[in-house]
Every structure is written in structure tokens, then in C-alpha cells.
Amino acid sequence: MRTSIATVCLSGSLRQKMRAAAAAGFDGIEVFEQDLVVAPETPEHIRNYAAELGLTLDLYQPFRDAEGTEEQLFQDTLRRVEEKFRLMNRLGMDLMLIPSNAGTATVDDDAVVASQLARMADLAADYGIRLAYEALAWGRFVNDFEHSWRLVEAADRENLGVCLDTFHILSRQWSTETVPDIPGDKVFFVQLADAPLMSLDVLSWSRHFRVFPGEGGFDLVDFMIKLLAGGYSGPLSLEIFNDSFRQTRVHRTAVDALRSLIWLQDRTARTLEASTGTTTNVSRATARIGELTRLPGAVVPQGITWAEVRGQETEQVEMLLSHLGFNHRGRHTSKPVQLWEHGDARVVINEEPRAQDAPSMASLGFEVQHDAAAAAHASALMVPEVPRVTREGEQPFPAYLAPDGTEIFFCPPQSAGGDRWLTEFSWPDHLDVAARRRPDPETDHDLPLITGIDHVNLAQPKHHYPESVLFYRAALGLTVQPSQDVPGPTGLVSSQVVRNESGSVRLPLNVAPDLGSEPEVEHIAFACTDVVRLARRAQASGLRFLPIPHNYYEDLRARFDLPDAKIEELSSLNLLYDRDGRGEFLHFYTQTVGSLFFEVVQRLDGYGGYGAPNAPVRMASQYTHSLLSR
């Protein structure tokens, strides 16, 4: 389906917005009135520039405070709107958005409103213009789409239809069951917006927190199915009011916007294909699958092959890994990279000359069933590819750049030769092939205590957090969990987990308060079979644990009915504890090096969380330690 975007979504001048929309691949734009008012170019210049870029000018918006007024005021409304019709003729546009009156409406009479809409439509017809009437969620007398459609029906003008905006519909939790009842040719325009689920007045929610499809909590796939069932065939457009989007690079935001529409169309098509229902709506929508943009099938990661740390001063990271029982498995034959391993947990340390001094997260390698298919899917979503030099004999991996700067590598499974890259490291002479084999639980009694990477916590730039959520959802096929706010010493930290169904890939995405130049900490959490045993070993070897205050253990005694001996054991090892409805969680943290620290976790009996009640303790201890180290 054709795609469009409102210029209000983007930063910059009107020409910059148009250029970014065209470069991203949009078919057209909505011209937001304020963007045109402040532009130095004439309407004719804007019209010609759009033609040069290959953009259609799909909608002029908004014409506010139009209907539901006393006759004297409405006469002035007709004067105002006729001036806009002349302007639209100069722009070469034929569709105007009329939102329901939220400011000057004083007449709560459907007959009057329908009559006024008809009179505006008659005047518009003289200029070859159509009007799309939209129910604002905060409209004074008209605030739901069914009401707006009844008024359009009553006005009965060929050039008068409705505009459906998902924010205005879904924010008020209006039922969408009647969307297919509106004839497709009377739905003149559709504006798509997602949003995080919030308890906030709808006007503030709309003006500051809208996001692109896939970045919030609205069920836009269900809306799309009903829209298709009703016969709508116009453009799918985005109208997003968001403080961050207006402050970010226009070209990057435009690409993120189009990515969201591609993902939504593909997700809608796949939902229809998987539907076993035989409802009329599903049948009608399924018949139109061919109109939707499709993607190569997403390949959901099955596990984390490695986590890469990059920095010039990595000695402390190496020391931490050594205390945790990791073995140094050698250096790469052609790159300034070394490999550390414990069980199936692998950490790559990159000391390339361009790296900053302090260690930080650099990349994640994801095990996927088909790496080429995963790469094709990411490319179709316009994810930037990471250039990587691969010498003869080295294993190539497709690599892509996540919005937070993390490099994402797609690795085939071990059964398909996915571990061939390990041979690129020169192993210490004292370790022969037999010593490097995987332990056999039937014959080996001292199995590795660390079994793999449980999760990786990634810090997100505040302005690109929604983009990251969509990236991990769309490009990697991960499922988004409900967000949580965790109080810390410098403010609330928002956290949202993306994961696969089995839980073998878990990525908490965190947005911390904006502290200027302070780096956001990230961490790698290792899965462990016996965290107490590992902690004792690490303590004996000299590991510097993150210190946990005694008050925490006093509180733990009150929260959970744990034996005193257990409390003492936890306290002596700086271990933390949590419990949910299924099981228990034991974990500890190392101290922070650069912007990175490690965590070791043990999940008992199906515990599904991440120790969120303990996160404030961890953040407070890290904050105190950072102050003392200055």
C-alpha cells in the first residue's frame, strides 16, 4: 500500500522534511499547516519540489475549529476555509483534514453540524477539493469515529468523507468492530500512530508520547485487518507528535518511520495467513494480502553466541572474567581480539586502536537458524549494515547496527558450522583439543558452573528508545514485554525487555535519566547452576563484588521467610535474592569497569524475572562507589 508521513513527525525545515521523506522511500506527505506557514518557499515552489522528489502531497492539515458554532462565527469559518482552498489549489492538493471542533464549538446539535459540514463541502467542491472529517479524542461534542461517520452520512456529500486516526480511536478504547462498516471509498484518509499505554489525559498523551507503529502498546494489526476488510485503498500515513522525534536527525527518523509501516504491513499479512478464523472481516482482509508490503521471514535468534566488549584498557575486565572462572582461550589470528570462555558463555574483548579507553559493550552475536535469511530481513527493513573485513579462511557473519550503537551479528547454529570462528583464535599450547571439548555430564563431575549468557542489559539513548524497541521487535522478531520504571539515586530508569519465546535470548533495554556526559552502564548476566558455589570460589580468588548494604538483608528478612542461616550466607557473599510466583532468583554483581559490569544469576523452578526489586539497591551501591572513586 502507498505510504505517507505528516511533516509534523520530523525535525528541520519543510524542504528538509520533504527530502528526508523521499530519501527514506515514502510515496507522499501530509503538509502540516505550521510547516508551510513558516517556510520561505512559495506554495508553487513546494509543489514543484515535491514533484522533483517524486512525492505526492496527500493531505493538507489541520483546519481547526470548523463546525458546531453559531451562524455568525460559521460565516467567518467559511471565509477562512475558502482562503485555504485557494492555497491548496496553488499547492496542487485536493484533500483537507477537518478535525472535530475542540475549541470554539458551542452548538451540540448533530443536524447543525451535518449542515455546516455539507456547506463546507459544497464550497470545497468549487475548488475541486475533498474534506476528511476526523473525530478528535478530545473533541468537545464529537470525539469518536462512529459519531463522525454518522455526521458525514447525514451531510451526504460526495466530496466529504472521514479520516480515521488510530490514536484518537485506541486511546479512548473505542471498539473498532464497526470500522469495516464504513465504505472504503468514504474513508478518505488513515493516520496511524502507536503509543505507550499510559494513564494520562488524551491531549497530553497525544501531543508528547505518540510513537511509530510497533514502538508502543496499541493493537494496530487488528485495526489494519478491519481497515482492509472495509475496503480502504488509500495511503497508510503516520501522524506522530513526539518531543524526541522533533529533536533527532530527520533522515534517521524518516527511515525509522517507514520501517514501522513496512513491519506493520508484513505483520498484518502474516497474522491473516496464520488466522484459522472464518469471520467475514478476516476473509475480506485476507483477499487483499497482495496489496501489503512483505518482508523476508524474520529469523528469531535461538541464543547468544557471544558478547563483545571493546576498549583500550581491558585488564580489569580480564581480571573479572578470570575471577568468575572464565578461561582465556587465545587471541585472534588477524584482529586485536581475544576470547574468554566458561561453559557456553563467551566474551570477546576487542582492543582495536580506535576504541575508547574505558571498556564498553560493542556487539552481540546471535545464533539464528538461517543467517542469510536473517540478513535479508534486516536489509529489507533498511537497517544499516556494519562493514567488516573478513580475511580468507575466516568465518563471515552478517552484521547490522542497532539504534543504540550495538553491532548485531547473525551466526549459524553449531550444527551448521556456526562455531568455526573459534578456530580463528590461537589457543594456549597447554590446552589440547580434548581439553577444549564440551564437558560430558555423564562422565565429567566438575562441570562448568556458568552455562551461558542469561541476558544482556543495554543502555538506550533517550531520543532513540522507541526506535530500538521497533528494531529488536522487527529486525530480530523478539517479543516486547511491558515496561517498568525502577527508582535510582539520579531518577527513574525505564526498562523494557525484548526476548524470544523460550527465554534463551533476553535483552532488557534501559533508559536512564539524562545526566549529560555520564556514561550509561550496561551489563552481561551469566547463567549459573550454583551461584553460591561460584561466589565462594570468586571470593576466594579475590573478586571485588559490588557491596550490598546490611539494610538490604534486614529488609530481606522482613520480605521473605528465609532462615537466618540463609540470610547470613547471602550477606557474607553479597548475594541478592528474589522470588516470584514460580521460583527463586539468586544473583550477584561485580564492580563496574568503564561503563560495564557483570552479573551472575541462578534461576530456580522457572523464575521469570530479572530481580527488579533489587535493582534500586544495585544502582544506589554503584552510585555511592562512583562518588568514592572520583
XYZ file of C-alpha atoms in Angstrom:
630
model
C 0.000 0.000 0.000
C 1.098 3.586 -0.575
C 2.869 5.261 2.354
C 2.768 8.813 3.620
C 4.040 10.802 6.594
C 2.950 14.066 8.186
C 5.667 16.697 8.192
C 4.932 17.310 11.886
C 6.684 13.995 12.627
C 10.084 15.259 11.526
C 12.641 17.887 12.509
C 14.006 20.614 10.274
C 12.609 22.909 7.607
C 9.821 21.847 5.266
C 12.292 21.206 2.434
C 14.492 19.105 4.737
C 11.472 17.090 5.836
C 10.384 16.511 2.264
C 13.881 15.493 1.215
C 14.171 13.034 4.136
C 10.755 11.504 3.430
C 11.645 10.985 -0.221
C 15.081 9.554 0.589
C 13.577 7.085 3.064
C 11.171 5.839 0.397
C 7.810 7.388 1.288
C 5.329 7.896 -1.536
C 3.825 11.103 -0.178
C 3.491 13.524 2.712
C 0.856 15.333 4.727
C 1.613 19.052 4.772
C 1.223 20.327 8.322
C -0.063 23.887 8.178
C 2.529 25.386 10.539
C 5.377 23.909 8.481
C 4.081 25.690 5.395
C 3.383 28.971 7.213
C 7.000 29.287 8.374
C 8.553 28.118 5.094
C 10.305 30.767 2.965
C 9.263 28.998 -0.253
C 6.044 29.826 -2.090
C 3.318 27.175 -2.405
C 4.273 26.841 -6.070
C 7.886 26.135 -5.125
C 6.780 23.467 -2.625
C 4.566 21.892 -5.274
C 7.417 21.781 -7.777
C 9.914 20.497 -5.223
C 7.571 17.638 -4.296
C 7.326 16.713 -7.977
C 11.130 16.730 -8.285
C 11.388 14.390 -5.299
C 8.647 12.105 -6.576
C 6.411 12.871 -3.585
C 2.657 13.307 -3.697
C 1.083 15.957 -1.468
C -1.610 13.808 0.096
C -3.284 15.880 2.805
C -3.359 19.484 3.962
C -3.926 19.658 7.700
C -5.401 20.708 10.018
C -8.258 23.154 9.533
C -9.342 23.591 13.161
C -12.479 24.943 14.871
C -14.692 24.428 11.852
C -18.136 23.159 12.877
C -20.589 23.257 15.779
C -20.644 27.044 16.096
C -23.214 29.819 15.938
C -24.010 31.051 12.418
C -22.140 34.347 12.706
C -18.914 32.578 13.648
C -19.500 29.930 10.991
C -19.684 32.627 8.314
C -16.135 33.605 9.268
C -15.189 29.897 9.174
C -16.345 29.771 5.539
C -14.194 32.793 4.769
C -11.159 31.210 6.430
C -11.574 27.827 4.775
C -12.039 29.348 1.312
C -8.666 31.067 1.674
C -7.160 27.645 2.443
C -8.886 26.122 -0.599
C -7.193 28.713 -2.802
C -3.877 27.900 -1.136
C -4.404 24.182 -1.737
C -5.055 24.841 -5.410
C -1.684 26.566 -5.597
C -0.107 23.549 -3.899
C -1.899 21.169 -6.247
C -3.589 19.395 -3.314
C -7.145 18.084 -3.209
C -7.694 16.730 0.338
C -8.061 18.719 3.576
C -8.324 17.386 7.134
C -11.150 18.808 9.245
C -10.738 17.719 12.894
C -13.786 17.913 15.121
C -14.044 21.210 16.948
C -12.270 21.192 20.322
C -12.023 24.925 20.872
C -14.931 27.091 19.665
C -17.818 24.606 19.454
C -20.937 25.788 21.296
C -23.745 24.027 19.402
C -24.242 20.392 20.423
C -26.684 19.603 17.631
C -25.920 16.919 15.042
C -28.274 18.454 12.498
C -26.445 21.786 12.702
C -23.019 20.127 12.492
C -24.030 17.996 9.494
C -25.426 21.057 7.750
C -22.229 23.027 8.331
C -20.072 20.152 7.080
C -22.253 19.984 3.954
C -21.885 23.705 3.336
C -18.088 23.495 3.655
C -18.091 20.516 1.285
C -20.164 22.439 -1.268
C -17.709 25.306 -1.127
C -14.773 22.880 -1.396
C -16.330 21.289 -4.481
C -15.988 24.610 -6.313
C -12.215 24.232 -5.900
C -12.048 20.507 -6.640
C -11.273 19.688 -3.014
C -12.384 16.836 -0.734
C -12.785 17.074 3.047
C -11.825 14.346 5.537
C -13.665 14.781 8.855
C -11.803 13.389 11.866
C -13.095 12.818 15.397
C -10.530 14.170 17.851
C -10.334 12.150 21.059
C -10.772 15.447 22.943
C -13.344 16.984 20.599
C -15.911 18.982 22.514
C -19.037 17.324 21.112
C -17.649 14.837 18.565
C -14.913 12.544 19.875
C -15.485 9.092 18.406
C -15.239 7.896 14.818
C -18.739 6.368 14.726
C -20.212 9.766 15.551
C -18.114 11.465 12.875
C -19.272 8.880 10.314
C -22.941 9.445 11.210
C -22.430 13.167 10.631
C -20.737 12.570 7.264
C -23.585 10.254 6.252
C -26.138 12.896 7.249
C -24.296 15.619 5.307
C -24.403 13.343 2.237
C -21.800 14.990 0.036
C -19.648 13.085 -2.451
C -16.524 15.064 -1.540
C -16.979 14.584 2.229
C -15.602 11.522 3.999
C -13.908 10.543 7.240
C -10.317 10.338 8.412
C -9.548 7.509 10.823
C -6.693 8.173 13.249
C -5.686 5.203 15.380
C -4.592 7.355 18.304
C -7.972 9.050 18.592
C -9.710 5.676 18.393
C -7.491 3.434 20.509
C -6.526 5.954 23.193
C -10.209 6.186 24.131
C -10.553 2.404 23.845
C -13.374 2.802 21.338
C -14.440 -0.501 19.822
C -13.203 -0.934 16.235
C -15.809 -3.542 15.292
C -17.682 -1.058 13.098
C -14.610 0.138 11.140
C -15.398 -2.294 8.271
C -18.963 -0.936 8.143
C -17.719 2.384 6.771
C -17.497 2.038 2.972
C -13.892 2.066 1.855
C -14.456 4.916 -0.583
C -15.795 7.099 2.261
C -12.659 6.622 4.350
C -10.703 9.392 2.685
C -7.554 9.062 4.777
C -5.973 6.955 7.530
C -3.401 8.168 10.050
C -1.534 5.528 12.042
C 0.028 6.170 15.429
C 1.121 3.926 18.260
C 1.675 4.973 21.872
C 2.843 3.521 25.165
C -0.099 2.573 27.354
C -0.437 5.382 29.897
C -2.932 6.831 32.368
C -2.825 10.404 31.133
C -5.263 12.918 29.699
C -5.563 12.169 25.998
C -4.447 15.615 24.803
C -1.125 15.495 26.684
C -0.707 11.841 25.746
C -1.255 12.678 22.090
C 0.934 15.768 21.927
C 4.037 14.253 23.555
C 4.023 10.451 23.537
C 2.875 9.146 20.180
C 5.327 6.759 18.527
C 5.569 4.868 15.259
C 3.749 1.528 14.826
C 5.452 -1.278 16.729
C 7.000 1.094 19.276
C 4.008 1.289 21.636
C 1.182 -0.824 23.001
C -1.734 -0.364 20.575
C -3.077 -3.337 18.609
C -2.573 -1.828 15.174
C -2.613 -5.195 13.403
C -6.227 -5.744 14.426
C -7.079 -2.232 13.213
C -5.360 -2.905 9.882
C -7.340 -6.108 9.355
C -10.613 -4.262 9.874
C -9.466 -1.399 7.672
C -8.684 -3.788 4.823
C -11.982 -5.610 5.352
C -13.824 -2.318 4.887
C -12.199 -1.733 1.513
C -9.888 1.198 2.242
C -7.277 1.530 -0.501
C -5.691 4.920 0.189
C -2.276 5.629 1.700
C -1.165 4.488 5.131
C 0.083 7.643 6.764
C 1.861 8.493 10.015
C 0.924 11.435 12.205
C 3.182 11.380 15.246
C 3.524 14.114 17.837
C 6.608 13.302 19.890
C 9.085 15.627 21.583
C 12.065 13.385 20.835
C 11.289 12.884 17.151
C 11.328 16.630 16.604
C 14.844 16.783 18.095
C 16.521 13.909 16.265
C 18.182 13.699 12.857
C 15.492 13.978 10.236
C 16.801 11.304 7.875
C 17.180 8.740 10.660
C 13.659 9.411 11.933
C 12.202 9.152 8.433
C 13.804 5.731 7.918
C 12.530 4.556 11.303
C 9.069 5.775 10.312
C 8.974 3.883 7.020
C 10.410 0.794 8.733
C 7.421 0.841 11.076
C 4.943 0.860 8.184
C 6.754 -1.956 6.388
C 6.773 -4.014 9.580
C 3.080 -3.314 10.257
C 2.029 -4.397 6.769
C 4.100 -7.563 6.948
C 2.839 -8.351 10.462
C -0.750 -7.858 9.307
C -0.254 -10.179 6.344
C 1.338 -12.884 8.497
C -1.435 -12.617 11.078
C -4.025 -13.081 8.346
C -2.140 -16.047 6.886
C -1.975 -17.691 10.292
C -5.620 -16.995 11.129
C -7.827 -20.052 11.421
C -10.988 -17.997 11.789
C -13.584 -17.688 9.065
C -15.109 -14.346 10.022
C -16.238 -12.053 7.257
C -13.642 -9.433 8.238
C -10.767 -11.906 8.105
C -11.952 -13.305 4.763
C -12.268 -9.866 3.203
C -8.907 -8.730 4.541
C -7.174 -11.952 3.503
C -8.286 -11.365 -0.079
C -6.201 -8.168 -0.057
C -2.936 -9.567 1.325
C -1.297 -8.996 -2.046
C -1.596 -5.217 -1.544
C 0.597 -5.282 1.564
C 4.359 -4.864 1.552
C 6.043 -8.101 2.615
C 9.365 -8.909 4.237
C 11.577 -11.965 4.039
C 10.668 -14.140 7.001
C 12.117 -12.986 10.316
C 14.565 -15.466 11.838
C 14.197 -15.291 15.615
C 17.514 -15.748 17.459
C 17.848 -19.006 19.384
C 20.648 -17.911 21.666
C 23.509 -15.502 22.279
C 26.744 -16.794 20.763
C 28.983 -14.103 22.246
C 29.044 -10.698 23.875
C 31.818 -8.338 22.798
C 33.484 -5.720 24.979
C 35.569 -3.000 23.332
C 38.188 -0.791 24.958
C 41.880 0.079 25.247
C 42.197 -0.592 28.967
C 40.665 -4.046 29.393
C 42.916 -5.509 32.091
C 40.247 -5.114 34.784
C 37.652 -6.818 32.571
C 40.028 -9.714 32.051
C 40.586 -9.917 35.799
C 36.835 -10.013 36.489
C 36.342 -12.796 33.965
C 39.225 -14.745 35.453
C 37.713 -14.474 38.954
C 34.416 -15.763 37.551
C 36.137 -18.871 36.252
C 36.475 -17.895 32.596
C 39.432 -19.299 30.684
C 41.460 -17.206 28.291
C 41.158 -19.098 25.019
C 43.594 -17.102 22.937
C 43.928 -14.168 20.545
C 42.545 -13.808 17.072
C 44.923 -14.594 14.252
C 44.349 -11.286 12.404
C 42.484 -8.913 14.713
C 43.324 -7.309 18.095
C 40.700 -9.506 19.752
C 40.841 -12.120 22.483
C 38.327 -14.765 23.568
C 37.280 -15.769 27.082
C 35.043 -18.761 27.719
C 33.235 -20.506 30.566
C 30.867 -23.284 29.551
C 28.782 -21.915 26.679
C 29.316 -18.299 27.768
C 31.782 -16.481 25.519
C 33.089 -12.951 25.917
C 35.138 -11.347 23.164
C 37.436 -8.498 24.177
C 38.272 -6.096 21.355
C 41.292 -3.816 21.782
C 41.246 -2.148 18.377
C 43.234 1.101 18.234
C 40.181 3.288 17.590
C 38.375 2.085 20.705
C 37.926 4.439 23.645
C 39.975 3.708 26.750
C 37.178 2.608 29.082
C 35.562 -0.754 28.248
C 32.010 -0.745 26.901
C 29.596 -3.080 25.144
C 30.339 -3.428 21.437
C 28.453 -6.304 19.842
C 26.262 -9.350 20.316
C 26.408 -12.486 18.241
C 23.011 -14.158 17.867
C 22.580 -17.769 16.879
C 19.977 -17.990 14.104
C 18.838 -20.951 12.066
C 19.414 -19.191 8.743
C 21.894 -16.313 8.881
C 21.400 -15.297 5.237
C 17.627 -15.064 5.701
C 18.082 -13.020 8.880
C 20.382 -10.666 6.982
C 17.904 -10.303 4.104
C 15.153 -9.465 6.585
C 17.264 -6.782 8.294
C 18.289 -5.280 4.956
C 14.659 -5.093 3.819
C 13.961 -3.071 6.957
C 16.720 -0.632 5.964
C 18.895 -1.493 8.961
C 22.437 -0.197 8.281
C 24.956 -2.953 7.632
C 28.237 -2.944 9.548
C 31.260 -3.188 7.232
C 33.532 -5.992 8.377
C 36.855 -7.137 6.982
C 36.962 -10.926 6.687
C 40.187 -12.499 5.534
C 40.470 -15.712 3.598
C 39.629 -18.682 5.785
C 37.764 -16.601 8.377
C 34.078 -17.182 9.022
C 31.907 -14.363 7.644
C 28.981 -13.099 9.721
C 26.313 -10.640 8.506
C 26.403 -7.658 10.869
C 23.953 -4.796 11.393
C 23.907 -1.679 13.541
C 21.222 -1.362 16.218
C 19.920 2.136 17.058
C 21.839 2.133 20.358
C 25.128 1.539 18.519
C 25.412 -2.169 19.363
C 26.612 -4.266 16.448
C 24.360 -7.276 15.837
C 25.885 -10.366 14.199
C 23.909 -13.291 12.790
C 25.630 -16.628 13.409
C 24.541 -20.041 12.117
C 23.988 -22.774 14.717
C 26.813 -25.071 15.735
C 25.259 -27.909 13.736
C 25.741 -25.788 10.596
C 29.333 -24.867 11.379
C 28.464 -21.848 13.464
C 31.416 -22.376 15.800
C 34.062 -22.491 13.075
C 35.102 -18.979 14.122
C 36.596 -20.421 17.319
C 39.438 -21.899 15.274
C 40.496 -18.353 14.362
C 41.871 -17.932 17.889
C 45.305 -19.255 18.772
C 44.766 -21.467 21.802
C 47.376 -21.692 24.520
C 49.751 -24.585 23.892
C 48.867 -26.376 27.126
C 45.250 -26.795 26.008
C 44.879 -29.591 23.511
C 41.741 -30.430 21.554
C 40.488 -32.868 24.205
C 40.714 -30.188 26.877
C 38.632 -27.829 24.769
C 35.784 -30.236 24.105
C 32.347 -29.713 25.613
C 32.002 -31.458 29.013
C 30.012 -34.680 29.080
C 27.558 -34.702 32.008
C 27.731 -38.494 32.122
C 31.483 -38.600 32.757
C 32.558 -35.141 33.949
C 31.830 -34.419 37.593
C 33.159 -30.877 37.704
C 31.013 -29.263 35.028
C 31.240 -25.502 34.370
C 29.128 -23.547 36.829
C 28.371 -20.920 34.185
C 26.290 -22.357 31.364
C 25.761 -19.382 29.072
C 24.599 -15.786 28.798
C 21.297 -15.317 30.617
C 20.637 -11.775 29.458
C 22.382 -8.601 28.319
C 21.237 -5.253 29.634
C 21.647 -2.492 27.025
C 21.520 1.238 27.725
C 19.414 3.179 25.227
C 19.786 6.799 24.126
C 16.674 8.563 25.357
C 15.700 10.020 21.987
C 16.070 6.685 20.165
C 14.455 4.364 22.696
C 11.265 3.776 20.639
C 13.408 3.141 17.566
C 15.339 0.478 19.482
C 12.152 -1.247 20.604
C 10.981 -1.449 16.995
C 14.411 -2.629 15.814
C 14.591 -5.592 18.171
C 10.942 -6.385 17.511
C 11.013 -6.045 13.727
C 14.560 -6.971 12.717
C 15.079 -9.788 15.239
C 11.490 -10.929 15.735
C 11.694 -10.603 19.526
C 8.643 -10.095 21.733
C 8.276 -6.880 23.719
C 7.405 -7.177 27.418
C 5.606 -4.489 29.460
C 7.884 -1.677 30.600
C 8.882 -0.992 34.196
C 10.197 2.079 35.989
C 12.923 1.470 38.565
C 13.853 4.245 41.028
C 17.539 5.088 41.218
C 19.608 7.735 43.004
C 19.523 10.037 39.959
C 15.910 9.423 38.906
C 13.690 6.803 37.340
C 15.159 4.252 34.958
C 12.683 2.944 32.388
C 13.255 -0.680 31.426
C 11.607 -2.808 28.760
C 12.593 -6.389 27.986
C 12.666 -7.878 24.489
C 13.075 -11.644 24.330
C 12.356 -14.786 22.362
C 9.649 -17.215 23.405
C 11.934 -19.715 25.145
C 13.862 -17.084 27.093
C 17.202 -18.122 25.607
C 17.536 -14.527 24.377
C 16.678 -11.779 26.856
C 17.587 -8.117 26.367
C 16.449 -5.568 28.969
C 16.569 -2.132 27.317
C 17.132 0.683 29.811
C 16.722 4.432 29.542
C 18.298 6.256 32.466
C 17.859 9.935 33.385
C 19.793 12.303 31.150
C 22.974 13.069 33.107
C 24.885 14.753 30.315
C 28.363 13.299 29.933
C 27.896 10.442 32.417
C 28.108 7.088 30.561
C 25.168 4.739 30.972
C 26.175 1.405 32.475
C 25.398 -1.873 30.735
C 25.971 -5.406 31.856
C 26.239 -9.027 30.813
C 24.468 -11.546 33.043
C 25.741 -15.113 33.069
C 23.505 -18.104 33.826
C 24.819 -20.260 36.654
C 23.890 -23.657 38.081
C 25.161 -22.916 41.622
C 25.653 -19.233 42.319
C 26.629 -19.770 45.976
C 29.410 -22.133 45.000
C 30.637 -19.797 42.263
C 30.505 -16.805 44.591
C 32.620 -18.649 47.161
C 35.191 -19.522 44.504
C 35.225 -15.946 43.219
C 35.536 -14.555 46.725
C 38.469 -16.846 47.453
C 40.195 -15.759 44.242
C 39.879 -12.083 45.174
C 36.849 -10.894 43.148
C 35.636 -7.422 44.091
C 31.883 -7.822 44.459
C 29.548 -4.878 44.332
C 28.997 -4.259 48.067
C 25.418 -4.687 49.257
C 24.380 -2.715 52.393
C 23.384 -4.553 55.547
C 19.998 -2.791 55.482
C 19.127 -4.804 52.386
C 19.419 -8.051 54.300
C 17.368 -6.673 57.179
C 14.659 -5.875 54.640
C 15.073 -9.293 53.018
C 14.372 -10.927 56.356
C 11.111 -8.983 56.572
C 10.051 -9.647 52.964
C 10.701 -13.370 52.829
C 10.547 -16.109 55.410
C 14.145 -17.180 54.938
C 16.145 -18.999 57.637
C 18.696 -16.882 59.477
C 21.465 -19.120 58.185
C 20.381 -18.378 54.621
C 20.351 -14.626 55.274
C 23.836 -14.842 56.747
C 25.071 -16.813 53.746
C 23.667 -14.275 51.309
C 25.117 -11.366 53.272
C 28.583 -12.911 53.537
C 28.754 -13.265 49.741
C 26.979 -10.024 48.708
C 24.266 -12.139 47.093
C 20.797 -10.828 46.343
C 17.542 -12.759 46.407
C 14.111 -12.540 44.825
C 11.070 -14.759 44.457
C 8.062 -14.757 42.141
C 5.004 -16.994 41.821
C 7.053 -19.769 40.228
C 10.536 -19.836 41.693
C 13.536 -18.139 43.226
C 16.365 -15.970 41.931
C 19.896 -15.669 43.323
C 22.425 -13.267 41.838
C 25.428 -11.049 42.465
C 27.141 -8.161 40.690
C 30.767 -7.291 40.075
C 32.001 -3.756 40.411
C 31.819 -1.544 37.328
C 34.703 -1.150 34.908
C 34.241 1.728 32.485
C 30.534 1.521 31.609
C 30.309 -2.242 32.080
C 29.800 -4.757 34.859
C 28.947 -8.443 35.084
C 26.151 -10.255 36.872
C 25.841 -13.949 37.708
C 22.308 -15.309 38.099
C 20.680 -18.575 39.104
C 17.029 -19.197 38.247
C 15.276 -21.827 40.344
C 11.978 -23.545 39.439
C 11.121 -21.313 36.492
C 11.700 -17.828 37.923
C 10.983 -15.495 35.022
C 12.094 -12.032 36.113
C 15.362 -10.149 36.452
C 15.479 -9.295 40.150
C 13.818 -5.927 39.554
C 13.156 -5.322 43.311
C 16.931 -5.478 43.809
C 17.793 -3.047 41.017
C 17.481 0.076 43.237
C 19.958 -1.497 45.679
C 22.381 -2.177 42.860
C 22.069 1.329 41.384
C 22.482 3.016 44.781
C 25.600 0.978 45.536
C 27.070 1.759 42.107
C 26.311 5.444 42.591
C 27.983 5.510 46.007
C 31.001 3.648 44.678
C 31.347 6.053 41.735
C 31.324 9.041 44.101
C 34.007 7.499 46.286
C 36.212 6.720 43.287
C 36.255 10.290 41.967
